[in-house]
Each structure stands twice: as structure tokens, then as C-alpha cells.
Coordinates of C-alpha atoms (C1' of nucleotides) in Angstrom, one line a residue:
Chain A
M1 CA 0.0 0.0 0.0
K2 CA 1.8 3.1 -1.3
T3 CA 1.0 6.3 0.4
T4 CA 0.6 8.6 -2.6
I5 CA -1.0 12.0 -2.3
E6 CA -4.1 10.7 -3.9
N7 CA -4.2 7.9 -1.3
I8 CA -3.9 10.5 1.5
R9 CA -6.7 12.6 0.0
N10 CA -8.9 9.6 0.0
Q11 CA -8.1 8.7 3.6
L12 CA -9.2 12.1 4.7
S13 CA -12.4 12.4 2.6
D14 CA -13.3 8.8 3.5
K15 CA -13.6 10.0 7.1
G16 CA -15.6 13.0 6.1
L17 CA -12.8 15.4 6.8
K18 CA -12.1 18.3 4.6
V19 CA -9.0 17.8 2.5
T20 CA -6.7 20.7 3.2
P21 CA -3.0 21.2 2.2
Q22 CA -2.1 21.2 5.9
R23 CA -3.8 17.9 6.7
I24 CA -2.2 16.3 3.7
A25 CA 1.3 17.7 4.6
I26 CA 0.9 16.5 8.2
L27 CA -0.3 13.0 7.4
E28 CA 2.5 12.8 4.8
A29 CA 5.0 13.8 7.5
V30 CA 3.8 11.2 10.0
Y31 CA 4.3 8.6 7.3
G32 CA 7.5 10.1 6.0
V33 CA 9.5 11.0 9.1
G34 CA 11.0 7.8 10.5
G35 CA 11.3 6.6 14.1
H36 CA 7.9 8.0 15.2
P37 CA 8.1 11.8 15.2
T38 CA 7.2 14.3 17.8
A39 CA 4.9 17.2 16.9
D40 CA 8.0 19.3 16.6
N41 CA 9.7 16.9 14.2
I42 CA 6.6 17.1 12.1
I43 CA 6.5 20.9 12.2
E44 CA 10.1 21.2 11.2
H45 CA 9.6 18.7 8.4
I46 CA 6.6 20.5 7.0
R47 CA 8.1 24.0 7.2
K48 CA 10.7 23.1 4.6
N49 CA 8.1 23.3 1.9
N50 CA 5.3 25.1 3.8
P51 CA 6.9 27.7 6.1
N52 CA 3.8 29.3 7.2
I53 CA 2.0 26.5 8.9
A54 CA 1.0 27.3 12.5
S55 CA 2.2 25.0 15.2
G56 CA -1.3 25.1 16.8
T57 CA -2.7 23.8 13.5
V58 CA -0.3 20.8 13.6
Y59 CA -1.4 19.9 17.1
K60 CA -5.1 20.3 16.2
V61 CA -4.8 18.3 13.0
L62 CA -2.9 15.5 14.9
D63 CA -5.7 15.3 17.3
T64 CA -8.3 15.2 14.5
L65 CA -6.3 12.4 12.8
I66 CA -6.2 10.4 16.0
E67 CA -10.0 10.9 16.7
N68 CA -10.5 9.6 13.1
K69 CA -8.2 6.7 13.6
L70 CA -5.8 7.7 10.8
I71 CA -2.9 7.8 13.2
R72 CA -2.3 7.0 16.9
R73 CA -0.1 8.1 19.7
V74 CA 3.0 6.1 20.7
T75 CA 3.4 5.4 24.4
T76 CA 6.8 6.4 25.8
D77 CA 8.2 7.2 29.2
R78 CA 9.2 10.7 28.0
D79 CA 7.2 13.8 28.3
V80 CA 7.0 14.7 24.5
M81 CA 4.2 13.0 22.5
R82 CA 5.1 10.9 19.5
Y83 CA 2.9 9.8 16.6
D84 CA 2.5 6.6 14.6
G85 CA 1.0 6.3 11.1
V86 CA 0.8 2.5 11.1
M87 CA -2.7 1.5 12.2
G88 CA -2.5 -2.3 11.9
K89 CA -1.6 -4.5 14.8
H90 CA 2.1 -4.1 15.5
H91 CA 4.6 -3.8 18.3
H92 CA 7.5 -1.5 19.0
L93 CA 11.3 -1.7 19.5
Y94 CA 12.5 0.9 22.0
C95 CA 16.1 1.8 21.9
T96 CA 17.6 2.6 25.3
E97 CA 20.5 4.4 23.7
C98 CA 19.1 6.6 21.0
D99 CA 15.4 7.6 21.1
L100 CA 14.3 5.8 18.0
I101 CA 11.2 3.7 18.2
E102 CA 10.8 1.2 15.3
D103 CA 7.8 -0.8 14.3
Y104 CA 7.9 -4.6 14.8
I105 CA 5.2 -6.3 12.8
D106 CA 4.7 -10.0 13.6
E107 CA 1.4 -11.8 12.9
E108 CA 2.6 -15.0 14.6
L109 CA 3.4 -13.1 17.8
D110 CA -0.2 -11.8 17.9
T111 CA -1.5 -15.3 17.5
V112 CA 0.8 -16.6 20.3
L113 CA -0.4 -13.8 22.7
R114 CA -4.1 -14.3 21.8
E115 CA -3.8 -18.1 22.4
Y116 CA -1.9 -17.5 25.6
F117 CA -4.7 -15.3 27.0
K118 CA -7.5 -17.5 25.7
N119 CA -7.3 -19.8 28.7
R120 CA -6.1 -17.2 31.1
E121 CA -8.8 -14.8 32.1
I122 CA -7.7 -11.6 33.9
K123 CA -10.4 -11.2 36.5
G124 CA -12.3 -8.0 36.2
F125 CA -10.7 -7.0 32.9
H126 CA -11.7 -7.4 29.3
I127 CA -8.8 -7.5 26.9
K128 CA -9.0 -5.6 23.7
E129 CA -5.5 -5.3 22.3
F130 CA -1.9 -6.2 23.0
V131 CA 1.1 -4.0 22.3
L132 CA 4.5 -5.5 23.2
Q133 CA 7.3 -3.1 24.0
I134 CA 10.6 -4.6 23.1
K135 CA 13.3 -2.7 24.9
G136 CA 16.9 -3.0 24.0
T137 CA 19.6 -1.5 21.7
F138 CA 20.2 -1.2 18.0
D139 CA 23.6 -2.5 16.9
K140 CA 24.5 0.9 15.6
C141 CA 24.0 2.5 19.0
Chain B
M1 CA 8.0 -8.0 51.1
K2 CA 6.2 -5.4 53.3
T3 CA 7.2 -1.8 52.7
T4 CA 7.7 -0.5 56.2
I5 CA 9.3 2.8 56.9
E6 CA 12.4 0.9 58.0
N7 CA 12.4 -1.0 54.7
I8 CA 12.2 2.3 52.8
R9 CA 15.1 3.9 54.8
N10 CA 17.2 0.9 53.9
Q11 CA 16.4 1.0 50.3
L12 CA 17.6 4.6 50.2
S13 CA 20.7 4.1 52.3
D14 CA 21.6 0.9 50.3
K15 CA 21.9 3.2 47.3
G16 CA 24.1 5.7 49.2
L17 CA 21.3 8.2 49.2
K18 CA 20.7 10.4 52.1
V19 CA 17.6 9.4 54.1
T20 CA 15.4 12.5 54.2
P21 CA 11.8 12.8 55.3
Q22 CA 10.8 14.0 51.9
R23 CA 12.3 11.0 50.1
I24 CA 10.7 8.6 52.5
A25 CA 7.3 10.3 52.0
I26 CA 7.7 10.3 48.2
L27 CA 8.7 6.7 48.0
E28 CA 5.9 5.8 50.4
A29 CA 3.5 7.6 48.1
V30 CA 4.6 5.8 45.0
Y31 CA 4.0 2.6 46.8
G32 CA 0.8 3.7 48.4
V33 CA -1.1 5.6 45.8
G34 CA -2.7 3.0 43.4
G35 CA -3.1 2.9 39.7
H36 CA 0.4 4.4 39.0
P37 CA 0.3 8.1 40.2
T38 CA 1.4 11.2 38.5
A39 CA 3.8 13.7 40.2
D40 CA 0.7 15.7 41.1
N41 CA -1.1 12.7 42.6
I42 CA 2.0 12.2 44.7
I43 CA 2.3 15.9 45.8
E44 CA -1.4 15.9 46.8
H45 CA -1.0 12.7 48.8
I46 CA 2.1 13.9 50.6
R47 CA 0.7 17.3 51.5
K48 CA -2.0 15.7 53.7
N49 CA 0.7 15.1 56.3
N50 CA 3.5 17.2 55.1
P51 CA 1.9 20.4 53.7
N52 CA 5.2 22.3 53.1
I53 CA 6.9 20.0 50.6
A54 CA 7.9 21.9 47.5
S55 CA 6.7 20.5 44.1
G56 CA 10.2 20.9 42.6
T57 CA 11.5 18.7 45.4
V58 CA 9.1 16.0 44.4
Y59 CA 10.1 16.1 40.8
K60 CA 13.8 16.1 41.7
V61 CA 13.4 13.2 44.2
L62 CA 11.4 11.2 41.6
D63 CA 14.3 11.6 39.1
T64 CA 16.8 10.6 41.8
L65 CA 14.7 7.5 42.6
I66 CA 14.6 6.6 38.9
E67 CA 18.3 7.1 38.4
N68 CA 18.9 4.7 41.4
K69 CA 16.4 2.2 40.1
L70 CA 14.1 2.4 43.1
I71 CA 11.1 3.3 40.8
R72 CA 10.5 3.6 37.1
R73 CA 8.4 5.7 34.7
V74 CA 5.3 4.1 33.2
T75 CA 4.9 4.6 29.5
T76 CA 1.6 6.1 28.4
D77 CA 0.2 8.0 25.4
R78 CA -0.7 11.0 27.6
D79 CA 1.5 13.9 28.3
V80 CA 1.6 13.6 32.1
M81 CA 4.3 11.3 33.5
R82 CA 3.4 8.4 35.8
Y83 CA 5.4 6.4 38.2
D84 CA 5.7 2.8 39.2
G85 CA 7.3 1.4 42.4
V86 CA 7.3 -2.2 41.2
M87 CA 10.8 -3.0 39.9
G88 CA 10.4 -6.7 39.1
K89 CA 9.4 -7.9 35.6
H90 CA 5.8 -7.1 35.1
H91 CA 3.3 -5.9 32.6
H92 CA 0.4 -3.4 32.6
L93 CA -3.3 -3.3 32.1
Y94 CA -4.4 -0.1 30.5
C95 CA -8.0 0.9 30.8
T96 CA -9.4 2.8 27.8
E97 CA -12.3 4.1 29.9
C98 CA -10.8 5.3 33.1
D99 CA -7.1 6.2 33.3
L100 CA -6.0 3.5 35.8
I101 CA -3.0 1.4 34.9
E102 CA -2.8 -1.8 36.9
D103 CA 0.1 -4.2 37.3
Y104 CA 0.0 -7.6 35.7
I105 CA 2.6 -10.0 37.0
D106 CA 2.9 -13.3 35.2
E107 CA 6.2 -15.3 35.2
E108 CA 4.8 -17.8 32.7
L109 CA 4.2 -15.0 30.2
D110 CA 7.8 -13.9 30.5
T111 CA 9.0 -17.4 29.8
V112 CA 6.7 -17.7 26.8
L113 CA 8.0 -14.4 25.4
R114 CA 11.6 -15.3 26.0
E115 CA 11.1 -18.6 24.3
Y116 CA 9.4 -17.1 21.4
F117 CA 12.2 -14.7 20.7
K118 CA 15.0 -17.3 21.4
N119 CA 14.7 -18.6 17.8
R120 CA 13.6 -15.3 16.3
E121 CA 16.4 -12.8 16.1
I122 CA 15.4 -9.2 15.3
K123 CA 18.1 -8.1 12.8
G124 CA 20.1 -5.2 14.1
F125 CA 18.5 -5.2 17.5
H126 CA 19.6 -6.6 20.9
I127 CA 16.6 -7.4 23.1
K128 CA 16.9 -6.6 26.8
E129 CA 13.4 -6.6 28.2
F130 CA 9.8 -7.1 27.3
V131 CA 6.8 -5.1 28.6
L132 CA 3.4 -6.1 27.4
Q133 CA 0.7 -3.5 27.3
I134 CA -2.7 -5.1 27.7
K135 CA -5.3 -2.6 26.6
G136 CA -9.0 -3.1 27.4
T137 CA -11.6 -2.2 30.0
F138 CA -12.2 -3.0 33.7
D139 CA -15.6 -4.4 34.3
K140 CA -16.4 -1.6 36.7
C141 CA -15.9 0.9 33.8
Chain C
dT1 C1' -20.3 31.3 -8.5
dC2 C1' -21.9 31.7 -3.9
dC3 C1' -22.5 30.4 0.9
dT4 C1' -21.4 28.5 5.2
dA5 C1' -19.6 25.5 8.3
dA6 C1' -15.3 24.1 9.2
dA7 C1' -10.3 24.9 9.2
dT8 C1' -6.2 27.8 9.7
dG9 C1' -3.2 31.4 11.6
dA10 C1' -1.5 34.3 15.1
dG11 C1' -0.7 34.8 19.4
dA12 C1' -2.0 34.5 24.3
dT13 C1' -2.5 31.0 27.9
dT14 C1' -2.0 27.0 30.6
dT15 C1' 0.4 23.5 32.9
dA16 C1' 3.9 20.0 33.6
dT17 C1' 8.5 20.0 34.3
dT18 C1' 13.2 22.0 34.9
dA19 C1' 16.6 25.3 36.5
dT20 C1' 18.6 28.6 39.7
dC21 C1' 20.0 30.0 43.9
dT22 C1' 19.7 30.4 48.9
dT23 C1' 18.9 28.0 53.1
dT24 C1' 18.7 23.8 55.6
dT25 C1' 20.0 19.2 57.0
dA26 C1' 21.9 14.3 57.0
dA27 C1' 25.5 11.9 58.5
dG28 C1' 30.4 11.0 58.8
dA29 C1' 34.8 12.8 61.2
dG30 C1' 36.8 14.2 65.1
Chain D
dC1 C1' 28.1 15.0 71.2
dT2 C1' 29.5 18.7 68.2
dC3 C1' 31.4 20.4 63.9
dT4 C1' 31.7 20.3 59.1
dT5 C1' 30.4 19.9 54.5
dA6 C1' 28.4 18.0 50.6
dA7 C1' 24.0 17.1 49.4
dA8 C1' 19.2 18.1 49.6
dA9 C1' 15.1 21.0 50.1
dG10 C1' 12.5 25.3 49.5
dA11 C1' 11.1 29.2 46.9
dT12 C1' 10.6 31.0 42.8
dA13 C1' 11.7 32.0 38.0
dA14 C1' 12.2 29.9 33.5
dT15 C1' 11.1 26.5 29.7
dA16 C1' 8.5 24.3 26.6
dA17 C1' 4.8 21.3 25.0
dA18 C1' 0.2 21.6 24.3
dT19 C1' -4.2 24.1 24.5
dC20 C1' -7.3 27.8 23.8
dT21 C1' -9.3 32.1 21.6
dC22 C1' -10.8 34.6 18.1
dA23 C1' -10.4 36.8 13.7
dT24 C1' -9.7 35.4 8.9
dT25 C1' -9.6 32.1 5.2
dT26 C1' -11.1 28.2 2.6
dA27 C1' -13.1 23.6 1.1
dG28 C1' -16.8 21.8 -1.0
dG29 C1' -21.7 21.4 -1.5
dA30 C1' -25.9 24.2 -3.1

DNA sequence: TCCTAAATGAGATTTATTATCTTTTAAGAG
DNA sequence: CTCTTAAAAGATAATAAATCTCATTTAGGA
């Protein structure tokens, strides 16, 4: 699934959202900037071509995209928010040396986890989804 | 392992940290306030008995406790930091309705995960630790 | 092409967190 | 037990991420 401009326009309009240049640029940036960008990374990236975008707009658009399930937040133990354009089931590699967070997609792992919890109820809790945080270091670090 | 005051004093002095009333109160609060408290939850809790504690002190002490591996941060997709006094391997239940985060301790799960990744190298990445985020809802929510 | 609700821009505001600097204190030495 | 001093706490100022407000602009249907 390539993320062309046309594709991005469709994602927005399919959700009933107005297709604005800002929204396109922000969604493109979330897809394009690797390692799960912060709002600031996204602003910096977009300003290269579109220097006049307001930072408030970026925050507002990111929230709108999250509400409409086009992107999601990434959980971290830092105080700056990071964003993720991959909406399918997946897990994350957290590097303890650099601050990159990479995707880890593994269908089999999902099956293993689902199976494991099939016979193991957690009393008083209804499971919806698993996200495994795999912490360690990249070789390059 | 009960967490008596004496126990807390020892944890601090074992790390070569000065044993101050503030540090004791803060560590006690991290243990005592359920659901993984924010700095603000901790400040509020402590001020009941110790109204004069400075909020800057709480943040500084929390950092010190983290550096000395007496507590850790909890990862979330919110912009307020939360803290965890349980240092052993464990996982977390995230409620999507309320904002409680509960511990989930499961030795067997750790074994399953370790086994699973024993024959499944992630190229370019050296695994140190797993934390499973189990997202769902508590029955009471 | 026009109209209007929705989106953006600019900038003020809030709030969690950090930094600075002075005063106080824990705890080891004598 | 007292003295000394490095470390910690308190008070408050400073940052910075994120939110809010409101005037202006714009997407997209009529």
C-alpha cells in the first residue's frame, strides 16, 4: 500500500474530513518521518516546503487524525508526545541508547499472545488489544 | 515484602542516598497511591501530612529514585508522567475508559515471550526486556 | 459562483517540568 | 556529642509542550 498524495486525500475524505493542504502535509509527515516523530519533528519537516504552517494547527490536526483513527499516539516514558501512522496491529522496538522507536510487525506473535490469554482470564478486565514493548539497543548504537 | 518505613530507609541508604523525610514520603506515596500516580497525585497525597513539601523537590526526588532504580516511569500515550514502584518484571493493564493502569505480574508469560524470541532474532537489535501493554476495560468501567 | 460551516493562523495562555540560587540538613569525622 | 560539609530542600523563576481564543480564510456542497 503506497501512500501517494491521492491515497492520503482519500483517507481524509473517507472519514468525512475536509482535504486541506495542511492535513495532507501533516499526514505525509507522519508517514515520512521515521522513528515515530514528535509534533516538533513534524512541524520542522513540513516547514521546509510550507513555512507558514502554524504549530497550533499541527497539534489540532494531529488530534483530529487520532480521533478519526488515521494515526495513533505512541506510548513512551518521556514527556513529549510521539505519533505513529501505522494503524495495523504491531509492536515497537524501543532503543535505550538513542530515542528511536521502530515498528515490529509479527502476525505470529499476535497469535501466540491471543492463544496464551484464551485460557487465562484476567479477573475484572476485558482485553481488547496487545502491544508489546521490546526494549533493547540497536547494533548501531 | 512489606514496605515498612524501615524498609524504605534501607532502600535509600543501600543506594548511598541520604535518608530525608521527603524521600521517605515520596517513595511511600509511589507505593501507596494505586493505579500508578502522576507527580501531582504524589504531591497531593504527601501534602496531607507534610503540607510544606515543594513540588520541585518531588520532581527532583522522583528523578533521583529513577536514576537509582528504586522506581520507574510508566509509558503512556498521555502527556503527564506516571510512576511505578514495582521494579520486578511485570506488565500493565491499560483501561481505555478510566485512566487507571494496573500491574499484571505473570512469570509464565515472561517465559513464553523469552522462548518465542529465542529462535527469532530481530536483525540489528539486541533485546533486553519485554513489557506487554494489555489494553482493554475494567468491568467496573 | 456563492454560501457557510469548518479549518487555519497568530498569538495568548495554561500547565507539567526543569533550572537557579539560597537556606537547611543528614551523616560522617573528630 | 559537636562540627563540618556536601548534598538536599525550598522558593521562585524559567522552559517548553500543548491548548485555547478569536479573527480570517477556505473547502466543498448548493
